[in-house]
Coordinates of C-alpha atoms in Angstrom, one line a residue:
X1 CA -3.4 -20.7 4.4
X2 CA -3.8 -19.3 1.0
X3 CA 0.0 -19.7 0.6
X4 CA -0.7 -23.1 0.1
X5 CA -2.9 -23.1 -2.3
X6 CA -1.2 -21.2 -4.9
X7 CA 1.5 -23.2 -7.4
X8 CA 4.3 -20.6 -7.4
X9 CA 7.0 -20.5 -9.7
X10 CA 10.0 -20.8 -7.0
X11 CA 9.8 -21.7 -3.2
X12 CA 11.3 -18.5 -2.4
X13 CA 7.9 -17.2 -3.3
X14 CA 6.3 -19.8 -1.4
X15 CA 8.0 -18.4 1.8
X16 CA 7.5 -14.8 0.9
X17 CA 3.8 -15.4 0.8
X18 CA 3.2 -17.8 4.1
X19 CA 4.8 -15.0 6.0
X20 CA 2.6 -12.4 4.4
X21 CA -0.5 -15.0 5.5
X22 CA 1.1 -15.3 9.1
X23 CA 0.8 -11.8 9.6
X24 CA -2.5 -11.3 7.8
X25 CA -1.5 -9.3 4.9
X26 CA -3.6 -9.7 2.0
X27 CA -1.8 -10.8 -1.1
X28 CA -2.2 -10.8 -4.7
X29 CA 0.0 -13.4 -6.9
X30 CA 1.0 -12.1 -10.4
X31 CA -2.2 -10.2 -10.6
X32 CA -1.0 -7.8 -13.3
X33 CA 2.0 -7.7 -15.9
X34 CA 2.8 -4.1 -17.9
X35 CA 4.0 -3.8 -20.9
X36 CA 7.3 -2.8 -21.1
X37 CA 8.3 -2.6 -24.5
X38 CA 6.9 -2.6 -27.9
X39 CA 8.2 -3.3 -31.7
X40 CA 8.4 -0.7 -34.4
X41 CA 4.4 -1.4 -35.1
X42 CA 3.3 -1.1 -31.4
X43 CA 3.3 -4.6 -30.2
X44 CA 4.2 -6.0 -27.3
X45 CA 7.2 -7.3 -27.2
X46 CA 8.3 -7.2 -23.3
X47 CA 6.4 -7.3 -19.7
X48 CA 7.1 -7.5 -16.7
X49 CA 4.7 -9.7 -13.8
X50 CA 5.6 -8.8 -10.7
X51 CA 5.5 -11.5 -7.8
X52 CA 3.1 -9.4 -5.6
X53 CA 0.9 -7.1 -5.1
X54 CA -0.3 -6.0 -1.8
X55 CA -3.2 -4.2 -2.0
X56 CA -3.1 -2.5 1.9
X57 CA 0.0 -0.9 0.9
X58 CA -0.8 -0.6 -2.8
X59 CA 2.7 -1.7 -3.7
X60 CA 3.9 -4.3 -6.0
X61 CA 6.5 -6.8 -5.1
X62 CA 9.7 -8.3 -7.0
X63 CA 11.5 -11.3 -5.2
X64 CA 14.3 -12.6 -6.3
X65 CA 16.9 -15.1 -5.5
X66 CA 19.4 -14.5 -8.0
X67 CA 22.9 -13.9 -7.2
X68 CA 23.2 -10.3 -6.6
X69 CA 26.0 -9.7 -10.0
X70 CA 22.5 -11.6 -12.2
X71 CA 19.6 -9.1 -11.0
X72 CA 21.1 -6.4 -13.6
X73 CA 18.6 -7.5 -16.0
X74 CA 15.8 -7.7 -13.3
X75 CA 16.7 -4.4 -12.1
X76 CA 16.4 -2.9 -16.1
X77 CA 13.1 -4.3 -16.4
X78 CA 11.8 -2.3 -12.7
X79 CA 13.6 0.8 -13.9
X80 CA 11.3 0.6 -16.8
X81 CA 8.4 0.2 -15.2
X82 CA 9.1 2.8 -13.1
X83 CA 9.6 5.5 -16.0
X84 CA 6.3 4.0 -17.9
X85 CA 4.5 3.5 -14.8
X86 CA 5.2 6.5 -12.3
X87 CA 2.5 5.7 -10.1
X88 CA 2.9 2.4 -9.2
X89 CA 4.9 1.7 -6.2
X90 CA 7.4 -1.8 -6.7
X91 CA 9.9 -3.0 -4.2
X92 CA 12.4 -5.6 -5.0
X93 CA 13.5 -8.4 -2.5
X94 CA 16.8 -9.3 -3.4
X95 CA 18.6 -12.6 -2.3
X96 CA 19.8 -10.8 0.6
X97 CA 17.0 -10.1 2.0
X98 CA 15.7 -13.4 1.5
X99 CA 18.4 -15.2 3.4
X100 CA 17.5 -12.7 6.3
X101 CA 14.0 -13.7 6.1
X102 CA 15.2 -17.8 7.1
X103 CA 17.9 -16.4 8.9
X104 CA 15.1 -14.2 11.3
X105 CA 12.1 -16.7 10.9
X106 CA 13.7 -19.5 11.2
X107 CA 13.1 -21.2 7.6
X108 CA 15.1 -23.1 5.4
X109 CA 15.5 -23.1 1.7
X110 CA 13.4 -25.9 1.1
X111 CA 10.1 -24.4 2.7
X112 CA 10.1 -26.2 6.2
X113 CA 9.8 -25.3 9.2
X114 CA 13.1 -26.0 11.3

């Protein structure tokens, strides 16, 4: 499975991606990061990678495992993008929705199968 040969930065990722491979979605990982904000001279100072990208659906995707009260900051930075990037479609999968997805698939927080 691709999933498994990609090192992701947390093993909520991981999951998010072997699911995508079990139902043959094509994924990109961190293909892209916008710029977000710049300095008084026009640098960079700020971007934003999103997790995903899927290219069938043309939509980017955000997952996070934060507490819900911590995403504030997460949730600034997709705002953003969305006012300097109107076209592109993001989705954010909050911890929530996360647990569902081991609830439903029967996965636990380390990665394994139950």
């Amino acid at each position: 499975m691709k999933s498994d040969r990609i090192d992701f930065a947390h093993e909520s990722e991981r999951q998010y991606a072997r699911l995508l491979d079990f139902y043959q979605i094509e994924w990109e990982y961190e293909p892209r990061s916008f710029d977000i904000e710049w300095d008084e001279q026009g640098e960079v100072v700020k971007q934003f990678t999103p997790d995903f990208y899927l290219p069938q659906f043309e939509t980017y995707i955000e997952v996070t495992t934060m507490n819900q009260k911590l995403v504030t900051k997460k949730n600034k930075k997709v705002r953003r993008l969305r006012e300097l990037y109107p076209d592109c479609k993001i989705k954010i999968f909050y911890q929530r929705d996360y647990l569902a997805l081991l609830q439903k698939y029967g996965l636990d927080r380390d990665g394994d199968d139950r």
